Structures are given as structure tokens and as C-alpha cells.
Amino acid sequence: MDTVLSGIRSTGHLHLGNYFGALRNFVRIQDSYRCFFFIADLHSLTTHPHPSDFHAGVKTILAEYLAAGLDPEKSAIYIQSDVPEISELYVLLNMLAYVGELERTVTFKEKVRQNPNNVNAGLLTYPVLMASDILVHRAQWVPVGKDQEQHLELARVFARRFNNMYGAEVFPEPRNMTFPGGAVKVPGLDGTGKMGKSNGNGIYLYDDEKTITKKVMKAVTDSGPTEPDSPMPEVIENLFTLLKLVSTPDTVEYFTGKWNDCSIRYGDLKKQLAKDICNVTLPIKERIDAIYNDDAYLSKVVASGRERARASAAATLAEVRKAVGFKPF
Ligand code: ADP
Ligand code: TRP
């Protein structure tokens, strides 16, 4: 059985983009693959979260992962820092990673531009830590979005380089996993672009009904179609993209008809959209609240995830250490 792995940094809350673009698919593959899903708390340290917020950040994503349907009976769900083998592999891979290739990473260059006062070495070697996350379980499949493809390519480069340098086939080359129906890009409701944490345009699984309704009613629109069957501008297309994700085909058809004959009222469309988003997210929110407050359950999940992840990671590290030439005295 092939191994699938994915991680998410422990900052903020999960939004509809994370859910429809990633999580919902992960939930569906849990029976067919050996799955590892983890919370990247070490990665989140590049931006120096306050110690008093750090744990809550991890707990939030963990509760939201579980509430969205990741099943700790089927998948290993764990915290990155609970698996010290990841950090050990990170040290070893750092010796094979060239500063030049890390400096050329698009995400690194972007961070340097955004935060010129916090260009720490952890930021530069972010892709090495990510490669360690992946290679430590010798995962074949890593579902990532466009912005992470370059990181995944580097994980392949490091895998190949390690295997060549030490003349041992320790690591398979991890590949991006695609899902039936193709990649979903969830748009923001502020005009253009995708929904994202840092874009300030997220509808979160954690939002309550009032918040969701307010966000949707505020979505950018235009002055409406003036001719039948006119092409849709991006802002309206975005509303329909969301509608297609959360509403019934009948509803989508109804509003498409209204658009085509110029009788559409955006207020009605938004009200329906808000209601249908709530239908998807409110049951998840209810579970988030229950799980977040169930410390006994969370600690059981984390312990079992840690155990499974460490068993897998330790087996890899034994081979890695042997290949590099470590020997017991
Ligand atoms: P953000 O962009 O909010 O920082 P992340 O980069 O943490 O989100 O996203 C984790 C995963 O969720 C990504 O690899 C991607 O697959 C998915 N994802 C995030 N935003 C979207 C979106 N708007 N549409 C589709 N998928 C998304
Ligand atoms: N870098 C990823 C992101 O920002 C999170 C991540 C860390 C990850 N390690 C990973 C994703 C390993 C997939 C595999 O979204």
C-alpha cells in the first residue's frame, strides 16, 4: 500500500479553501492508502508565535482536522515536533542542500520581500524540513497546492541526491497527488484571487452562522448583466464557483438561469450561498467545539499518532544512519 502524507502549519484556522482543496480529499482516501497527516508546529516557528499562543495554535488545527473527518483509527495524525527523527533527518539533509538552490525558492524570496527584518535560517531551510517530513516516512504521494510544488520538487532533488551520494535506494521520489475531478481552486469573496489565510478573505470552518452570512453578504459584485447570456466577470464567477461546491445542482441551475436572462438579484444569490455554506460548515464547527474541549480524547489521538509516526520514522532513520556511515562503538 502506498504512503500519502500531508501537513499544515499550526497557524490560524482552516478555511473553505483548505477544506475543499485538500481536507475533503484526504478524508476520502484514508481507507486506500497508508496515511500520515501532521501539524507542522516546527515550521510555524519561522514567524515566532508567542509561547503562550503556540500550543493553542497546534490544538486548534488538530481539532479542526479531526472535526473535518480525518480518522485517527485509519490515519496517523500527529504533531511534527513529537517525532524527533524528523529533526535528525533535517540536520542530515541540510548537509546536501545547497544555499543557492534554497535562495532561489520562490516562497523564500517572497518572505524576504515581505519581512526583510526576519530572514532567519529556518526560513531558508524551510524546504529541507518539509522534505524531512515527507522522506522520513518514504511517502510516495504528497497532495500539495501550486504554491508548494517547488518545495516538493526540492524533496525529490534531496531524495535523489541522498540516494546517489550514499549509493543506497533509501528514498522514493515523492510525487504530487491529484484527485478525481482535478484541483479545486476556492476563490476569495473580495474580488480576485484564491481564498487564503494571509489574504484576509477566508471563510473558516470555525465561523458561526452570523459571521459567515456577514462575510458572504459583503462579497464584491458588479452592477449586473445587461444583455442575455453575457460572459461572467470574475467576481460573479467566484460566487458561482462557491455555489457549485456547497449547493445542489438545482440551485446552481436556478441562479445560472437568472444570470442568463438578466433577472439575477445578487442579494438572493448570496443569501442562498450563505445558507448552503452553513449547511456544510456548521456541523463541522459543532464537532470542532466538542473536540477542542475534550483534552482526554485529544491526548489519546496525539499519543497514538506519535507512536505510529515514530515507528515508521525510526525504521527510515536506521537505514539512513547506516547509509551515511554511522556505526555503534
Ligand atoms: P493558505 O493559503 O491559507 O496559507 P495553506 O497554504 O496552509 O493555506 O493551505 C494548505 C493546503 O490547502 C494547500 O496545500 C492547498 O492544497 C489547500 N488550499 C489552500 N487554499 C486553497 C484554495 N483557496 N483553494 C484550494 N485549495 C486551497
Ligand atoms: N509547507 C506546507 C504549507 O505551507 C506545510 C507542510 C509542511 C507540508 N511540511 C509538509 C505539506 C509536508 C506537505 C508535506 O502548506
Short mmCIF file of C-alpha atoms and ligand atoms in Angstrom, two decimals:
data_model
loop_
_atom_site.label_atom_id
_atom_site.label_comp_id
_atom_site.label_asym_id
_atom_site.label_seq_id
_atom_site.Cartn_x
_atom_site.Cartn_y
_atom_site.Cartn_z
CA MET A 1 0.00 0.00 0.00
CA ASP A 2 1.44 3.40 -1.00
CA THR A 3 2.00 6.09 1.58
CA VAL A 4 0.32 9.51 1.44
CA LEU A 5 1.47 12.39 3.59
CA SER A 6 0.33 15.92 4.18
CA GLY A 7 0.97 18.61 6.75
CA ILE A 8 -0.33 22.01 7.61
CA ARG A 9 1.29 24.75 9.65
CA SER A 10 -0.26 25.42 13.05
CA THR A 11 -1.29 28.98 12.41
CA GLY A 12 -4.85 30.29 12.28
CA HIS A 13 -7.92 28.28 11.36
CA LEU A 14 -8.79 26.05 8.41
CA HIS A 15 -10.83 27.81 5.72
CA LEU A 16 -13.06 26.63 2.89
CA GLY A 17 -10.02 26.56 0.58
CA ASN A 18 -8.22 24.11 2.86
CA TYR A 19 -11.40 22.05 3.16
CA PHE A 20 -12.46 21.74 -0.48
CA GLY A 21 -8.91 21.95 -1.89
CA ALA A 22 -7.34 19.45 0.46
CA LEU A 23 -9.02 18.01 3.54
CA ARG A 24 -12.16 16.68 1.93
CA ASN A 25 -9.99 14.63 -0.41
CA PHE A 26 -7.81 13.37 2.42
CA VAL A 27 -10.88 12.15 4.25
CA ARG A 28 -11.86 10.09 1.21
CA ILE A 29 -8.53 8.30 0.71
CA GLN A 30 -7.99 7.13 4.27
CA ASP A 31 -9.11 3.57 3.50
CA SER A 32 -7.00 3.17 0.38
CA TYR A 33 -3.57 4.43 1.49
CA ARG A 34 -1.23 4.37 4.44
CA CYS A 35 -1.89 7.95 5.52
CA PHE A 36 0.14 10.39 7.60
CA PHE A 37 -1.39 13.76 8.46
CA PHE A 38 0.51 16.06 10.75
CA ILE A 39 0.58 19.54 12.25
CA ALA A 40 3.74 21.40 11.25
CA ASP A 41 4.43 23.20 14.51
CA LEU A 42 8.18 23.46 13.87
CA HIS A 43 7.51 25.17 10.55
CA SER A 44 5.25 27.67 12.28
CA LEU A 45 8.21 28.84 14.41
CA THR A 46 9.70 30.71 11.45
CA THR A 47 7.30 33.54 12.29
CA HIS A 48 7.92 33.38 16.08
CA PRO A 49 4.46 32.79 17.58
CA HIS A 50 4.26 33.89 21.23
CA PRO A 51 4.91 30.95 23.60
CA SER A 52 1.53 31.50 25.23
CA ASP A 53 -0.27 31.08 21.85
CA PHE A 54 1.87 28.30 20.41
CA HIS A 55 0.12 25.29 21.95
CA ALA A 56 -3.37 26.64 21.27
CA GLY A 57 -2.40 27.03 17.60
CA VAL A 58 -1.49 23.34 17.39
CA LYS A 59 -4.61 22.28 19.29
CA THR A 60 -6.84 24.35 17.01
CA ILE A 61 -5.62 22.75 13.79
CA LEU A 62 -5.70 19.30 15.38
CA ALA A 63 -9.33 19.72 16.49
CA GLU A 64 -10.26 21.09 13.06
CA TYR A 65 -8.51 18.21 11.25
CA LEU A 66 -10.46 15.70 13.33
CA ALA A 67 -13.75 17.57 13.05
CA ALA A 68 -13.40 17.66 9.26
CA GLY A 69 -13.20 13.88 9.17
CA LEU A 70 -9.60 12.74 9.48
CA ASP A 71 -9.88 9.48 11.39
CA PRO A 72 -7.17 8.58 13.91
CA GLU A 73 -8.17 4.91 13.67
CA LYS A 74 -7.29 4.90 9.99
CA SER A 75 -4.56 7.55 9.65
CA ALA A 76 -1.58 8.53 11.74
CA ILE A 77 -2.44 12.03 12.95
CA TYR A 78 0.48 13.58 14.81
CA ILE A 79 2.41 16.65 15.82
CA GLN A 80 5.64 17.26 13.88
CA SER A 81 7.70 18.08 16.99
CA ASP A 82 6.61 14.79 18.59
CA VAL A 83 8.76 12.94 16.06
CA PRO A 84 12.42 13.81 16.74
CA GLU A 85 13.52 11.66 13.78
CA ILE A 86 12.22 14.46 11.52
CA SER A 87 14.66 16.92 13.09
CA GLU A 88 17.51 14.43 12.84
CA LEU A 89 16.84 13.83 9.15
CA TYR A 90 16.62 17.61 8.70
CA VAL A 91 20.18 18.00 10.00
CA LEU A 92 21.45 15.31 7.66
CA LEU A 93 19.62 16.65 4.60
CA ASN A 94 20.87 20.17 5.35
CA MET A 95 24.34 18.89 4.51
CA LEU A 96 23.13 18.03 1.00
CA ALA A 97 21.11 21.17 0.37
CA TYR A 98 22.89 24.00 -1.44
CA VAL A 99 22.34 27.53 -0.19
CA GLY A 100 21.96 28.70 -3.80
CA GLU A 101 19.06 26.40 -4.60
CA LEU A 102 17.32 27.33 -1.35
CA GLU A 103 17.78 31.05 -2.04
CA ARG A 104 16.14 30.57 -5.44
CA THR A 105 12.92 29.21 -3.91
CA VAL A 106 10.01 31.46 -4.81
CA THR A 107 8.40 31.24 -1.35
CA PHE A 108 11.70 32.23 0.30
CA LYS A 109 12.16 35.24 -1.99
CA GLU A 110 8.58 36.29 -1.24
CA LYS A 111 9.11 36.05 2.54
CA VAL A 112 12.31 38.08 2.26
CA ARG A 113 10.37 40.76 0.43
CA GLN A 114 7.50 40.72 2.93
CA ASN A 115 9.61 40.56 6.12
CA PRO A 116 13.11 41.90 5.42
CA ASN A 117 13.76 42.06 9.18
CA ASN A 118 13.16 38.36 9.82
CA VAL A 119 15.23 36.48 7.25
CA ASN A 120 16.19 33.62 9.57
CA ALA A 121 18.00 30.45 8.50
CA GLY A 122 14.90 28.40 9.34
CA LEU A 123 13.07 30.27 6.63
CA LEU A 124 15.84 29.48 4.14
CA THR A 125 15.84 25.79 5.05
CA TYR A 126 12.03 25.53 5.26
CA PRO A 127 12.02 23.22 2.21
CA VAL A 128 14.62 20.95 3.85
CA LEU A 129 12.39 20.48 6.89
CA MET A 130 9.44 19.85 4.59
CA ALA A 131 11.49 17.26 2.67
CA SER A 132 12.32 15.60 6.00
CA ASP A 133 8.60 15.43 6.87
CA ILE A 134 7.99 13.60 3.62
CA LEU A 135 11.09 11.41 3.31
CA VAL A 136 11.04 10.26 6.93
CA HIS A 137 8.03 8.08 6.02
CA ARG A 138 9.28 7.42 2.48
CA ALA A 139 5.96 8.76 1.20
CA GLN A 140 5.22 8.25 -2.49
CA TRP A 141 2.34 10.73 -2.60
CA VAL A 142 2.07 14.26 -1.25
CA PRO A 143 -1.04 16.22 -2.22
CA VAL A 144 0.00 19.88 -2.42
CA GLY A 145 -1.30 23.06 -3.98
CA LYS A 146 0.52 25.06 -6.64
CA ASP A 147 2.48 27.18 -4.17
CA GLN A 148 4.08 24.07 -2.64
CA GLU A 149 5.08 22.34 -5.87
CA GLN A 150 8.57 23.82 -5.84
CA HIS A 151 9.08 22.53 -2.30
CA LEU A 152 8.02 19.07 -3.40
CA GLU A 153 10.44 19.26 -6.33
CA LEU A 154 13.23 20.01 -3.84
CA ALA A 155 12.17 16.99 -1.77
CA ARG A 156 12.69 14.90 -4.92
CA VAL A 157 16.08 16.53 -5.52
CA PHE A 158 17.22 15.77 -1.96
CA ALA A 159 15.92 12.19 -2.16
CA ARG A 160 17.82 11.60 -5.39
CA ARG A 161 20.95 13.32 -4.12
CA PHE A 162 20.96 11.27 -0.93
CA ASN A 163 20.46 8.01 -2.79
CA ASN A 164 23.25 8.87 -5.25
CA MET A 165 25.71 10.18 -2.70
CA TYR A 166 25.37 7.16 -0.42
CA GLY A 167 24.73 4.58 -3.12
CA ALA A 168 21.59 3.30 -1.44
CA GLU A 169 17.96 3.38 -2.57
CA VAL A 170 16.65 4.70 0.74
CA PHE A 171 14.12 7.24 -0.51
CA PRO A 172 11.46 7.02 -3.24
CA GLU A 173 10.82 10.29 -5.06
CA PRO A 174 7.58 11.78 -3.72
CA ARG A 175 5.04 12.96 -6.28
CA ASN A 176 2.13 15.34 -6.14
CA MET A 177 -1.16 13.53 -5.72
CA THR A 178 -4.09 14.63 -7.80
CA PHE A 179 -7.70 13.76 -7.19
CA PRO A 180 -10.60 12.80 -9.44
CA GLY A 181 -12.26 15.96 -10.70
CA GLY A 182 -8.96 17.85 -10.69
CA ALA A 183 -7.69 20.59 -8.43
CA VAL A 184 -10.33 22.81 -6.89
CA LYS A 185 -9.34 26.42 -6.51
CA VAL A 186 -11.56 28.08 -3.95
CA PRO A 187 -11.79 31.81 -4.66
CA GLY A 188 -11.96 34.61 -2.13
CA LEU A 189 -15.06 36.78 -1.96
CA ASP A 190 -13.14 40.03 -2.17
CA GLY A 191 -12.84 40.18 -5.93
CA THR A 192 -9.94 38.25 -7.35
CA GLY A 193 -7.54 35.54 -6.29
CA LYS A 194 -7.86 32.49 -4.08
CA MET A 195 -9.11 32.18 -0.56
CA GLY A 196 -6.14 32.18 1.81
CA LYS A 197 -5.27 32.77 5.42
CA SER A 198 -2.91 35.60 4.68
CA ASN A 199 -5.27 37.22 2.17
CA GLY A 200 -7.75 38.10 4.94
CA ASN A 201 -10.61 36.77 2.83
CA GLY A 202 -11.22 33.41 4.48
CA ILE A 203 -14.48 31.80 5.45
CA TYR A 204 -13.41 29.49 8.25
CA LEU A 205 -14.80 26.12 9.28
CA TYR A 206 -14.85 27.71 12.72
CA ASP A 207 -17.02 30.71 11.75
CA ASP A 208 -20.57 30.86 13.16
CA GLU A 209 -23.67 31.47 11.08
CA LYS A 210 -23.73 35.21 11.68
CA THR A 211 -20.09 35.65 10.67
CA ILE A 212 -20.49 33.54 7.53
CA THR A 213 -23.63 35.39 6.48
CA LYS A 214 -21.95 38.74 7.04
CA LYS A 215 -18.88 37.73 5.01
CA VAL A 216 -20.94 36.39 2.11
CA MET A 217 -23.33 39.38 2.02
CA LYS A 218 -20.29 41.66 1.80
CA ALA A 219 -18.85 39.78 -1.22
CA VAL A 220 -17.86 42.03 -4.10
CA THR A 221 -20.30 42.03 -7.05
CA ASP A 222 -20.88 44.19 -10.13
CA SER A 223 -23.89 46.16 -11.38
CA GLY A 224 -25.40 43.06 -13.00
CA PRO A 225 -25.71 41.68 -16.55
CA THR A 226 -27.29 43.96 -19.13
CA GLU A 227 -27.54 41.53 -22.04
CA PRO A 228 -28.74 37.91 -22.01
CA ASP A 229 -26.03 35.24 -21.86
CA SER A 230 -23.21 37.72 -21.31
CA PRO A 231 -19.84 36.40 -20.14
CA MET A 232 -19.44 36.41 -16.36
CA PRO A 233 -16.90 38.72 -14.79
CA GLU A 234 -14.52 37.06 -12.33
CA VAL A 235 -16.23 38.39 -9.18
CA ILE A 236 -19.53 36.78 -10.18
CA GLU A 237 -17.87 33.63 -11.43
CA ASN A 238 -16.34 33.33 -7.96
CA LEU A 239 -19.77 33.29 -6.32
CA PHE A 240 -20.86 30.56 -8.70
CA THR A 241 -17.68 28.57 -8.05
CA LEU A 242 -18.54 28.53 -4.35
CA LEU A 243 -22.18 27.79 -5.07
CA LYS A 244 -21.15 24.74 -7.10
CA LEU A 245 -19.15 23.45 -4.15
CA VAL A 246 -21.85 23.78 -1.50
CA SER A 247 -25.27 23.89 -3.20
CA THR A 248 -27.43 21.39 -5.08
CA PRO A 249 -27.26 21.26 -8.91
CA ASP A 250 -30.84 22.61 -8.94
CA THR A 251 -29.79 25.74 -7.07
CA VAL A 252 -26.83 26.31 -9.37
CA GLU A 253 -29.05 25.87 -12.42
CA TYR A 254 -31.66 28.24 -10.99
CA PHE A 255 -29.21 31.10 -10.48
CA THR A 256 -27.40 30.41 -13.75
CA GLY A 257 -30.76 30.81 -15.49
CA LYS A 258 -31.35 34.07 -13.62
CA TRP A 259 -27.93 35.31 -14.73
CA ASN A 260 -28.54 34.35 -18.34
CA ASP A 261 -31.90 36.16 -18.57
CA CYS A 262 -30.60 39.19 -16.62
CA SER A 263 -33.09 38.80 -13.76
CA ILE A 264 -30.50 37.82 -11.16
CA ARG A 265 -30.63 39.51 -7.74
CA TYR A 266 -27.26 39.18 -6.07
CA GLY A 267 -28.86 39.54 -2.62
CA ASP A 268 -30.88 36.35 -3.20
CA LEU A 269 -27.86 34.52 -4.56
CA LYS A 270 -25.75 35.50 -1.55
CA LYS A 271 -28.44 34.53 0.96
CA GLN A 272 -28.68 31.08 -0.61
CA LEU A 273 -24.89 30.76 -0.77
CA ALA A 274 -24.50 31.71 2.91
CA LYS A 275 -27.17 29.18 3.89
CA ASP A 276 -25.56 26.39 1.89
CA ILE A 277 -22.07 27.16 3.21
CA CYS A 278 -23.51 26.96 6.73
CA ASN A 279 -25.05 23.58 5.92
CA VAL A 280 -21.56 22.28 5.20
CA THR A 281 -19.60 24.04 7.92
CA LEU A 282 -21.89 24.34 10.96
CA PRO A 283 -21.92 20.59 11.69
CA ILE A 284 -18.11 20.68 11.44
CA LYS A 285 -17.99 23.70 13.76
CA GLU A 286 -20.09 21.86 16.31
CA ARG A 287 -17.60 19.00 16.24
CA ILE A 288 -14.65 21.41 16.48
CA ASP A 289 -16.06 22.92 19.68
CA ALA A 290 -16.67 19.50 21.22
CA ILE A 291 -13.28 18.06 20.24
CA TYR A 292 -11.31 21.16 21.23
CA ASN A 293 -12.65 20.86 24.76
CA ASP A 294 -12.07 17.11 25.04
CA ASP A 295 -8.50 17.03 26.31
CA ALA A 296 -8.63 13.33 27.15
CA TYR A 297 -9.59 12.43 23.57
CA LEU A 298 -7.01 14.77 22.04
CA SER A 299 -4.23 13.39 24.18
CA LYS A 300 -5.18 9.84 23.14
CA VAL A 301 -5.19 10.79 19.45
CA VAL A 302 -1.82 12.52 19.73
CA ALA A 303 -0.24 9.60 21.61
CA SER A 304 -1.42 7.06 19.06
CA GLY A 305 -0.31 9.28 16.13
CA ARG A 306 3.08 9.80 17.72
CA GLU A 307 3.56 6.08 18.21
CA ARG A 308 2.71 5.22 14.60
CA ALA A 309 4.72 8.08 13.15
CA ARG A 310 7.77 7.32 15.28
CA ALA A 311 7.72 3.62 14.40
CA SER A 312 7.74 4.48 10.71
CA ALA A 313 10.33 7.25 11.11
CA ALA A 314 12.68 5.16 13.25
CA ALA A 315 12.79 2.43 10.59
CA THR A 316 13.79 5.01 7.98
CA LEU A 317 16.40 6.64 10.21
CA ALA A 318 18.02 3.26 10.88
CA GLU A 319 18.61 2.90 7.12
CA VAL A 320 19.66 6.50 6.75
CA ARG A 321 22.22 6.28 9.53
CA LYS A 322 23.62 3.07 8.10
CA ALA A 323 23.90 4.60 4.63
CA VAL A 324 25.67 7.71 5.95
CA GLY A 325 28.13 5.54 7.85
CA PHE A 326 27.19 5.90 11.50
CA LYS A 327 28.23 2.81 13.45
CA PRO A 328 27.79 1.87 17.09
CA PHE A 329 31.00 1.57 19.18
P1 ADP B 1 -3.16 29.41 3.00
O1 ADP B 1 -3.07 29.69 1.53
O2 ADP B 1 -4.42 29.92 3.61
O3 ADP B 1 -1.91 29.76 3.78
P2 ADP B 1 -2.18 26.75 3.19
O4 ADP B 1 -1.08 27.12 2.26
O5 ADP B 1 -1.88 26.49 4.62
O6 ADP B 1 -3.32 27.86 3.08
O7 ADP B 1 -3.00 25.54 2.57
C1 ADP B 1 -2.85 24.20 2.86
C2 ADP B 1 -3.43 23.44 1.67
O8 ADP B 1 -4.81 23.81 1.48
C3 ADP B 1 -2.72 23.79 0.35
O9 ADP B 1 -1.69 22.93 0.05
C4 ADP B 1 -3.83 23.67 -0.68
O10 ADP B 1 -3.88 22.35 -1.18
C5 ADP B 1 -5.10 23.92 0.09
N1 ADP B 1 -5.65 25.26 -0.21
C6 ADP B 1 -5.40 26.41 0.46
N2 ADP B 1 -6.12 27.44 -0.06
C7 ADP B 1 -6.82 26.92 -1.09
C8 ADP B 1 -7.78 27.46 -2.03
N3 ADP B 1 -8.16 28.72 -1.98
N4 ADP B 1 -8.31 26.63 -2.94
C9 ADP B 1 -7.96 25.32 -2.98
N5 ADP B 1 -7.10 24.75 -2.13
C10 ADP B 1 -6.53 25.52 -1.20
N1 TRP B 2 4.72 23.89 3.68
C1 TRP B 2 3.35 23.43 3.75
C2 TRP B 2 2.40 24.64 3.62
O1 TRP B 2 2.80 25.75 3.90
C3 TRP B 2 3.08 22.71 5.04
C4 TRP B 2 3.93 21.49 5.12
C5 TRP B 2 4.99 21.29 5.96
C6 TRP B 2 3.80 20.31 4.33
N2 TRP B 2 5.53 20.06 5.73
C7 TRP B 2 4.82 19.44 4.76
C8 TRP B 2 2.90 19.95 3.31
C9 TRP B 2 4.97 18.19 4.16
C10 TRP B 2 3.06 18.68 2.74
C11 TRP B 2 4.10 17.81 3.15
O2 TRP B 2 1.26 24.46 3.27
#
